[in-house]
PDB file of C-alpha atoms and ligand atoms in Angstrom:
ATOM      1  CA  UNK A   1     -24.293 -31.324 -40.001  1.00 80.00           C
ATOM      2  CA  UNK A   2     -22.172 -33.034 -37.448  1.00 87.00           C
ATOM      3  CA  UNK A   3     -24.894 -34.150 -34.543  1.00 92.00           C
ATOM      4  CA  UNK A   4     -24.422 -32.664 -31.397  1.00 96.00           C
ATOM      5  CA  UNK A   5     -23.816 -34.974 -28.579  1.00 97.00           C
ATOM      6  CA  UNK A   6     -23.653 -33.983 -24.529  1.00 98.00           C
ATOM      7  CA  UNK A   7     -22.265 -36.394 -22.419  1.00 98.00           C
ATOM      8  CA  UNK A   8     -22.562 -36.282 -18.464  1.00 98.00           C
ATOM      9  CA  UNK A   9     -20.365 -38.390 -16.822  1.00 97.00           C
ATOM     10  CA  UNK A  10     -18.639 -37.381 -13.521  1.00 96.00           C
ATOM     11  CA  UNK A  11     -15.539 -40.036 -14.360  1.00 95.00           C
ATOM     12  CA  UNK A  12     -13.198 -37.991 -16.092  1.00 95.00           C
ATOM     13  CA  UNK A  13     -11.449 -41.070 -17.996  1.00 94.00           C
ATOM     14  CA  UNK A  14     -14.416 -42.442 -19.570  1.00 94.00           C
ATOM     15  CA  UNK A  15     -15.847 -39.080 -20.472  1.00 96.00           C
ATOM     16  CA  UNK A  16     -12.546 -38.408 -21.913  1.00 95.00           C
ATOM     17  CA  UNK A  17     -12.969 -41.711 -23.720  1.00 94.00           C
ATOM     18  CA  UNK A  18     -16.041 -40.960 -24.898  1.00 96.00           C
ATOM     19  CA  UNK A  19     -15.687 -37.593 -25.854  1.00 96.00           C
ATOM     20  CA  UNK A  20     -11.996 -38.434 -28.074  1.00 95.00           C
ATOM     21  CA  UNK A  21     -13.976 -41.895 -29.592  1.00 94.00           C
ATOM     22  CA  UNK A  22     -17.476 -39.842 -30.472  1.00 95.00           C
ATOM     23  CA  UNK A  23     -15.188 -36.763 -31.914  1.00 94.00           C
ATOM     24  CA  UNK A  24     -13.924 -39.261 -34.126  1.00 91.00           C
ATOM     25  CA  UNK A  25     -17.017 -40.890 -35.041  1.00 90.00           C
ATOM     26  CA  UNK A  26     -17.848 -37.183 -36.563  1.00 89.00           C
ATOM     27  CA  UNK A  27     -20.134 -35.984 -33.750  1.00 94.00           C
ATOM     28  CA  UNK A  28     -19.952 -32.530 -32.081  1.00 95.00           C
ATOM     29  CA  UNK A  29     -19.252 -33.310 -28.627  1.00 97.00           C
ATOM     30  CA  UNK A  30     -19.656 -31.910 -25.630  1.00 97.00           C
ATOM     31  CA  UNK A  31     -18.738 -32.938 -21.567  1.00 98.00           C
ATOM     32  CA  UNK A  32     -19.688 -32.014 -18.104  1.00 97.00           C
ATOM     33  CA  UNK A  33     -19.110 -34.180 -15.084  1.00 97.00           C
ATOM     34  CA  UNK A  34     -21.928 -32.400 -12.911  1.00 97.00           C
ATOM     35  CA  UNK A  35     -25.244 -33.037 -12.969  1.00 97.00           C
ATOM     36  CA  UNK A  36     -26.852 -30.344 -12.458  1.00 97.00           C
ATOM     37  CA  UNK A  37     -24.372 -27.813 -14.990  1.00 97.00           C
ATOM     38  CA  UNK A  38     -25.738 -31.075 -17.341  1.00 97.00           C
ATOM     39  CA  UNK A  39     -29.218 -30.486 -16.856  1.00 97.00           C
ATOM     40  CA  UNK A  40     -28.882 -26.756 -17.664  1.00 97.00           C
ATOM     41  CA  UNK A  41     -27.114 -27.545 -20.556  1.00 97.00           C
ATOM     42  CA  UNK A  42     -29.695 -30.009 -22.079  1.00 97.00           C
ATOM     43  CA  UNK A  43     -32.389 -27.477 -21.417  1.00 96.00           C
ATOM     44  CA  UNK A  44     -30.414 -24.336 -22.621  1.00 95.00           C
ATOM     45  CA  UNK A  45     -28.558 -25.677 -25.638  1.00 95.00           C
ATOM     46  CA  UNK A  46     -29.395 -28.046 -28.714  1.00 93.00           C
ATOM     47  CA  UNK A  47     -28.435 -31.418 -29.024  1.00 96.00           C
ATOM     48  CA  UNK A  48     -28.966 -34.300 -30.991  1.00 94.00           C
ATOM     49  CA  UNK A  49     -28.493 -37.343 -28.053  1.00 96.00           C
ATOM     50  CA  UNK A  50     -27.645 -36.988 -24.460  1.00 97.00           C
ATOM     51  CA  UNK A  51     -25.608 -39.616 -22.765  1.00 98.00           C
ATOM     52  CA  UNK A  52     -26.216 -39.362 -19.362  1.00 96.00           C
ATOM     53  CA  UNK A  53     -24.153 -41.484 -16.588  1.00 95.00           C
ATOM     54  CA  UNK A  54     -26.852 -42.060 -13.461  1.00 93.00           C
ATOM     55  CA  UNK A  55     -24.612 -41.857 -10.529  1.00 91.00           C
ATOM     56  CA  UNK A  56     -23.737 -38.161 -10.984  1.00 94.00           C
ATOM     57  CA  UNK A  57     -22.542 -35.509  -8.213  1.00 94.00           C
ATOM     58  CA  UNK A  58     -25.462 -32.633  -8.152  1.00 92.00           C
ATOM     59  CA  UNK A  59     -28.600 -34.560  -9.851  1.00 94.00           C
ATOM     60  CA  UNK A  60     -28.400 -37.795 -10.786  1.00 94.00           C
ATOM     61  CA  UNK A  61     -29.138 -39.208 -14.265  1.00 94.00           C
ATOM     62  CA  UNK A  62     -32.586 -40.443 -13.591  1.00 93.00           C
ATOM     63  CA  UNK A  63     -33.655 -36.932 -12.475  1.00 94.00           C
ATOM     64  CA  UNK A  64     -31.678 -35.081 -15.263  1.00 96.00           C
ATOM     65  CA  UNK A  65     -33.240 -37.415 -17.467  1.00 95.00           C
ATOM     66  CA  UNK A  66     -37.375 -36.898 -16.077  1.00 94.00           C
ATOM     67  CA  UNK A  67     -36.659 -33.353 -16.303  1.00 95.00           C
ATOM     68  CA  UNK A  68     -35.387 -33.233 -19.480  1.00 96.00           C
ATOM     69  CA  UNK A  69     -37.934 -35.321 -20.871  1.00 93.00           C
ATOM     70  CA  UNK A  70     -40.692 -32.917 -19.199  1.00 91.00           C
ATOM     71  CA  UNK A  71     -39.328 -30.354 -22.222  1.00 91.00           C
ATOM     72  CA  UNK A  72     -37.645 -32.080 -24.527  1.00 90.00           C
ATOM     73  CA  UNK A  73     -37.987 -34.629 -27.177  1.00 87.00           C
ATOM     74  CA  UNK A  74     -34.316 -35.286 -27.356  1.00 92.00           C
ATOM     75  CA  UNK A  75     -32.817 -38.933 -27.430  1.00 93.00           C
ATOM     76  CA  UNK A  76     -31.645 -39.724 -24.024  1.00 94.00           C
ATOM     77  CA  UNK A  77     -28.852 -42.675 -23.617  1.00 94.00           C
ATOM     78  CA  UNK A  78     -28.414 -43.318 -20.061  1.00 93.00           C
ATOM     79  CA  UNK A  79     -24.860 -45.232 -18.654  1.00 92.00           C
ATOM     80  CA  UNK A  80     -25.844 -47.658 -15.481  1.00 88.00           C
ATOM     81  CA  UNK A  81     -23.142 -49.346 -13.826  1.00 80.00           C
ATOM     82  CA  UNK A  82     -23.557 -53.058 -13.726  1.00 64.00           C
ATOM     83  CA  UNK A  83     -26.211 -54.712 -12.693  1.00 64.00           C
ATOM     84  CA  UNK A  84     -27.516 -51.945 -11.177  1.00 65.00           C
ATOM     85  CA  UNK A  85     -31.195 -53.100 -12.348  1.00 66.00           C
ATOM     86  CA  UNK A  86     -33.109 -50.619 -10.407  1.00 67.00           C
ATOM     87  CA  UNK A  87     -31.420 -48.001 -12.451  1.00 68.00           C
ATOM     88  CA  UNK A  88     -32.637 -49.182 -15.624  1.00 67.00           C
ATOM     89  CA  UNK A  89     -36.109 -49.642 -14.775  1.00 72.00           C
ATOM     90  CA  UNK A  90     -36.117 -46.492 -13.128  1.00 75.00           C
ATOM     91  CA  UNK A  91     -34.613 -45.037 -16.210  1.00 73.00           C
ATOM     92  CA  UNK A  92     -36.696 -46.241 -18.917  1.00 75.00           C
ATOM     93  CA  UNK A  93     -39.774 -45.183 -16.719  1.00 79.00           C
ATOM     94  CA  UNK A  94     -38.019 -41.856 -16.659  1.00 85.00           C
ATOM     95  CA  UNK A  95     -38.402 -41.468 -20.377  1.00 86.00           C
ATOM     96  CA  UNK A  96     -34.968 -42.426 -21.485  1.00 89.00           C
ATOM     97  CA  UNK A  97     -34.455 -43.932 -24.847  1.00 88.00           C
ATOM     98  CA  UNK A  98     -31.930 -46.827 -24.139  1.00 86.00           C
ATOM     99  CA  UNK A  99     -29.110 -47.587 -21.343  1.00 87.00           C
ATOM    100  CA  UNK A 100     -25.865 -48.894 -21.730  1.00 89.00           C
ATOM    101  CA  UNK A 101     -24.080 -50.672 -19.149  1.00 88.00           C
ATOM    102  CA  UNK A 102     -20.227 -49.951 -17.710  1.00 88.00           C
ATOM    103  CA  UNK A 103     -18.043 -51.187 -19.425  1.00 87.00           C
ATOM    104  CA  UNK A 104     -19.144 -51.032 -22.794  1.00 90.00           C
ATOM    105  CA  UNK A 105     -17.240 -51.121 -25.870  1.00 89.00           C
ATOM    106  CA  UNK A 106     -17.658 -47.882 -27.348  1.00 90.00           C
ATOM    107  CA  UNK A 107     -18.908 -49.807 -30.769  1.00 89.00           C
ATOM    108  CA  UNK A 108     -21.684 -50.971 -28.939  1.00 90.00           C
ATOM    109  CA  UNK A 109     -21.971 -47.346 -27.728  1.00 93.00           C
ATOM    110  CA  UNK A 110     -21.842 -46.134 -31.539  1.00 92.00           C
ATOM    111  CA  UNK A 111     -24.375 -48.595 -32.206  1.00 89.00           C
ATOM    112  CA  UNK A 112     -27.203 -46.848 -29.989  1.00 90.00           C
ATOM    113  CA  UNK A 113     -26.486 -43.720 -30.674  1.00 93.00           C
ATOM    114  CA  UNK A 114     -26.765 -44.840 -34.283  1.00 89.00           C
ATOM    115  CA  UNK A 115     -30.180 -46.185 -33.336  1.00 85.00           C
ATOM    116  CA  UNK A 116     -31.897 -43.783 -31.001  1.00 87.00           C
ATOM    117  CA  UNK A 117     -31.344 -40.993 -33.892  1.00 88.00           C
ATOM    118  CA  UNK A 118     -32.577 -43.227 -36.384  1.00 82.00           C
ATOM    119  CA  UNK A 119     -35.642 -43.713 -34.779  1.00 76.00           C
ATOM    120  CA  UNK A 120     -35.759 -40.225 -33.788  1.00 71.00           C
ATOM    121  CA  UNK A 121     -34.604 -38.831 -36.591  1.00 67.00           C
ATOM    122  CA  UNK A 122     -34.870 -41.193 -39.880  1.00 56.00           C
ATOM    123  CA  UNK A 123     -31.778 -39.993 -41.562  1.00 48.00           C
ATOM    124  CA  UNK A 124     -29.872 -43.188 -41.578  1.00 44.00           C
ATOM    125  CA  UNK A 125     -27.716 -42.388 -44.981  1.00 46.00           C
ATOM    126  CA  UNK A 126     -26.389 -39.416 -42.562  1.00 46.00           C
ATOM    127  CA  UNK A 127     -25.232 -40.940 -39.347  1.00 42.00           C
ATOM    128  CA  UNK A 128     -24.254 -44.223 -40.466  1.00 47.00           C
ATOM    129  CA  UNK A 129     -20.719 -43.998 -41.788  1.00 49.00           C
ATOM    130  CA  UNK A 130     -20.445 -47.179 -44.148  1.00 56.00           C
ATOM    131  CA  UNK A 131     -18.407 -44.813 -46.967  1.00 78.00           C
ATOM    132  CA  UNK A 132     -15.619 -47.021 -48.787  1.00 88.00           C
ATOM    133  CA  UNK A 133     -12.039 -46.018 -47.546  1.00 90.00           C
ATOM    134  CA  UNK A 134      -9.323 -46.383 -49.703  1.00 90.00           C
ATOM    135  CA  UNK A 135      -5.596 -46.213 -49.377  1.00 92.00           C
ATOM    136  CA  UNK A 136      -3.835 -46.744 -52.734  1.00 90.00           C
ATOM    137  CA  UNK A 137      -4.257 -50.319 -53.631  1.00 90.00           C
ATOM    138  CA  UNK A 138      -6.685 -50.745 -49.828  1.00 93.00           C
ATOM    139  CA  UNK A 139     -10.203 -51.258 -49.627  1.00 93.00           C
ATOM    140  CA  UNK A 140     -12.477 -51.371 -46.677  1.00 93.00           C
ATOM    141  CA  UNK A 141     -15.729 -51.709 -46.693  1.00 89.00           C
ATOM    142  CA  UNK A 142     -17.381 -51.071 -42.933  1.00 86.00           C
ATOM    143  CA  UNK A 143     -20.980 -52.342 -43.932  1.00 81.00           C
ATOM    144  CA  UNK A 144     -19.377 -55.790 -44.779  1.00 83.00           C
ATOM    145  CA  UNK A 145     -16.467 -55.654 -42.620  1.00 86.00           C
ATOM    146  CA  UNK A 146     -14.525 -56.878 -45.898  1.00 90.00           C
ATOM    147  CA  UNK A 147     -11.094 -55.505 -46.293  1.00 94.00           C
ATOM    148  CA  UNK A 148      -9.505 -56.207 -50.193  1.00 93.00           C
ATOM    149  CA  UNK A 149      -6.153 -55.637 -51.085  1.00 93.00           C
ATOM    150  CA  UNK A 150      -4.193 -55.130 -54.360  1.00 89.00           C
ATOM    151  CA  UNK A 151      -8.309 -56.533 -55.786  1.00 86.00           C
ATOM    152  CA  UNK A 152      -8.069 -59.444 -53.464  1.00 91.00           C
ATOM    153  CA  UNK A 153      -9.809 -60.093 -50.473  1.00 92.00           C
ATOM    154  CA  UNK A 154      -7.878 -59.737 -47.125  1.00 93.00           C
ATOM    155  CA  UNK A 155      -8.173 -62.606 -44.391  1.00 91.00           C
ATOM    156  CA  UNK A 156      -8.546 -60.639 -41.056  1.00 90.00           C
ATOM    157  CA  UNK A 157      -9.347 -61.243 -37.641  1.00 88.00           C
ATOM    158  CA  UNK A 158     -11.879 -58.929 -36.173  1.00 85.00           C
ATOM    159  CA  UNK A 159      -8.751 -57.273 -34.262  1.00 88.00           C
ATOM    160  CA  UNK A 160      -6.912 -56.802 -36.998  1.00 92.00           C
ATOM    161  CA  UNK A 161      -9.325 -55.213 -38.655  1.00 93.00           C
ATOM    162  CA  UNK A 162     -10.565 -52.481 -36.378  1.00 92.00           C
ATOM    163  CA  UNK A 163      -6.892 -51.205 -36.104  1.00 95.00           C
ATOM    164  CA  UNK A 164      -6.025 -51.362 -40.039  1.00 96.00           C
ATOM    165  CA  UNK A 165      -9.381 -49.238 -40.403  1.00 95.00           C
ATOM    166  CA  UNK A 166      -8.497 -47.083 -37.754  1.00 94.00           C
ATOM    167  CA  UNK A 167      -5.434 -46.348 -39.201  1.00 96.00           C
ATOM    168  CA  UNK A 168      -6.731 -45.842 -42.820  1.00 95.00           C
ATOM    169  CA  UNK A 169      -9.726 -43.126 -41.370  1.00 91.00           C
ATOM    170  CA  UNK A 170      -6.918 -41.537 -40.140  1.00 91.00           C
ATOM    171  CA  UNK A 171      -4.550 -41.394 -43.087  1.00 91.00           C
ATOM    172  CA  UNK A 172      -1.806 -39.398 -43.255  1.00 91.00           C
ATOM    173  CA  UNK A 173      -2.124 -38.699 -39.605  1.00 91.00           C
ATOM    174  CA  UNK A 174       0.081 -39.853 -36.983  1.00 93.00           C
ATOM    175  CA  UNK A 175      -2.115 -42.437 -34.509  1.00 94.00           C
ATOM    176  CA  UNK A 176      -0.394 -42.423 -30.773  1.00 92.00           C
ATOM    177  CA  UNK A 177      -0.454 -46.291 -29.239  1.00 89.00           C
ATOM    178  CA  UNK A 178      -2.127 -45.205 -26.422  1.00 86.00           C
ATOM    179  CA  UNK A 179      -5.216 -43.697 -28.516  1.00 88.00           C
ATOM    180  CA  UNK A 180      -4.726 -46.999 -30.861  1.00 91.00           C
ATOM    181  CA  UNK A 181      -5.343 -48.502 -28.026  1.00 87.00           C
ATOM    182  CA  UNK A 182      -8.135 -47.506 -26.143  1.00 84.00           C
ATOM    183  CA  UNK A 183     -10.245 -47.484 -29.573  1.00 86.00           C
ATOM    184  CA  UNK A 184      -9.286 -50.868 -30.883  1.00 87.00           C
ATOM    185  CA  UNK A 185      -9.337 -52.838 -27.174  1.00 84.00           C
ATOM    186  CA  UNK A 186     -10.670 -50.289 -25.365  1.00 78.00           C
ATOM    187  CA  UNK A 187     -10.862 -48.290 -22.077  1.00 64.00           C
ATOM    188  CA  UNK A 188     -10.673 -50.712 -19.647  1.00 62.00           C
ATOM    189  CA  UNK A 189      -8.062 -52.779 -21.262  1.00 63.00           C
ATOM    190  CA  UNK A 190      -5.374 -54.344 -19.259  1.00 68.00           C
ATOM    191  CA  UNK A 191      -3.145 -54.782 -22.435  1.00 71.00           C
ATOM    192  CA  UNK A 192       0.205 -53.496 -22.760  1.00 75.00           C
ATOM    193  CA  UNK A 193       0.662 -51.123 -25.360  1.00 73.00           C
ATOM    194  CA  UNK A 194       3.360 -53.617 -26.922  1.00 80.00           C
ATOM    195  CA  UNK A 195      -0.107 -55.189 -28.233  1.00 86.00           C
ATOM    196  CA  UNK A 196      -0.358 -52.822 -30.599  1.00 90.00           C
ATOM    197  CA  UNK A 197       3.281 -53.343 -32.135  1.00 91.00           C
ATOM    198  CA  UNK A 198       2.532 -57.317 -32.835  1.00 90.00           C
ATOM    199  CA  UNK A 199      -0.587 -56.732 -34.234  1.00 92.00           C
ATOM    200  CA  UNK A 200       0.520 -54.587 -36.372  1.00 95.00           C
ATOM    201  CA  UNK A 201       3.193 -56.792 -37.634  1.00 94.00           C
ATOM    202  CA  UNK A 202       0.621 -59.101 -38.229  1.00 93.00           C
ATOM    203  CA  UNK A 203      -0.813 -56.775 -40.747  1.00 95.00           C
ATOM    204  CA  UNK A 204       2.353 -55.565 -42.525  1.00 95.00           C
ATOM    205  CA  UNK A 205       3.076 -59.270 -42.606  1.00 94.00           C
ATOM    206  CA  UNK A 206      -0.789 -59.317 -45.132  1.00 94.00           C
ATOM    207  CA  UNK A 207      -0.133 -55.891 -46.510  1.00 94.00           C
ATOM    208  CA  UNK A 208       3.320 -56.618 -48.035  1.00 89.00           C
ATOM    209  CA  UNK A 209       3.758 -54.624 -51.473  1.00 85.00           C
ATOM    210  CA  UNK A 210       6.835 -53.922 -54.060  1.00 84.00           C
ATOM    211  CA  UNK A 211       6.139 -49.911 -53.576  1.00 84.00           C
ATOM    212  CA  UNK A 212       6.623 -47.684 -49.821  1.00 87.00           C
ATOM    213  CA  UNK A 213       4.964 -49.602 -47.016  1.00 91.00           C
ATOM    214  CA  UNK A 214       1.601 -49.253 -46.169  1.00 94.00           C
ATOM    215  CA  UNK A 215       2.358 -48.544 -42.691  1.00 95.00           C
ATOM    216  CA  UNK A 216       5.296 -46.287 -41.241  1.00 95.00           C
ATOM    217  CA  UNK A 217       6.538 -46.314 -37.721  1.00 95.00           C
ATOM    218  CA  UNK A 218       6.676 -43.124 -35.897  1.00 94.00           C
ATOM    219  CA  UNK A 219       9.314 -43.833 -33.376  1.00 92.00           C
ATOM    220  CA  UNK A 220       8.360 -43.480 -29.905  1.00 89.00           C
ATOM    221  CA  UNK A 221       4.929 -42.509 -30.829  1.00 91.00           C
ATOM    222  CA  UNK A 222       2.819 -44.702 -33.122  1.00 94.00           C
ATOM    223  CA  UNK A 223       2.083 -45.172 -36.240  1.00 96.00           C
ATOM    224  CA  UNK A 224       0.728 -43.794 -39.604  1.00 96.00           C
ATOM    225  CA  UNK A 225      -0.743 -45.286 -42.495  1.00 95.00           C
ATOM    226  CA  UNK A 226       0.299 -42.628 -45.634  1.00 89.00           C
ATOM    227  CA  UNK A 227      -0.973 -42.855 -49.132  1.00 85.00           C
TER     228      UNK A 227
HETATM  229 CA1   CA B   1     -20.971 -41.852 -11.926  1.00 67.41          CA
END
């Protein structure tokens, strides 16, 4: 069953970014931009993890955390602004399990979510997405960050690996340039979308094949890996 996550974050672009990324990782995601509504939802509905921004309209994240904690053991991760030391101390005092500092890489957030879920539920198997990804003669092993192509290990940079993994996880689905950019380079990136095209070229040169190319261009939209 999908794990249910509540995001309470008033910066809509960050909330949207987290929502998309977490959905992509098979979480069932709810979002609210207001602290008071966040508290109500956290108390009324059943979630597996709460992600609370600290500075919120209505009610701040630390106060939400304190009130939720009085009634429930749900894992809570606070999202704090950079260098807001007081936030972190107050946050952990209020019963939060962990905190993450903006701006953060999505992988860091995912690692923290998995970690709090593991601590509280002890069902690592269900949460860790360590399943091997297969596309024709391409095999990706996320646990070891290894990629095999036609039975030979493929040397990739971290960015190339992230890009290839994203495309293969979404095989037969078109990945838009903008989505690729957000997933691989992060929401606060200042990188131009054409950097995606450059990395696609790198990957294509490493995935030479006699048959249909692995990565297909969808003109004006993005890229798709086809089975
Ligand atoms: Ca905020």
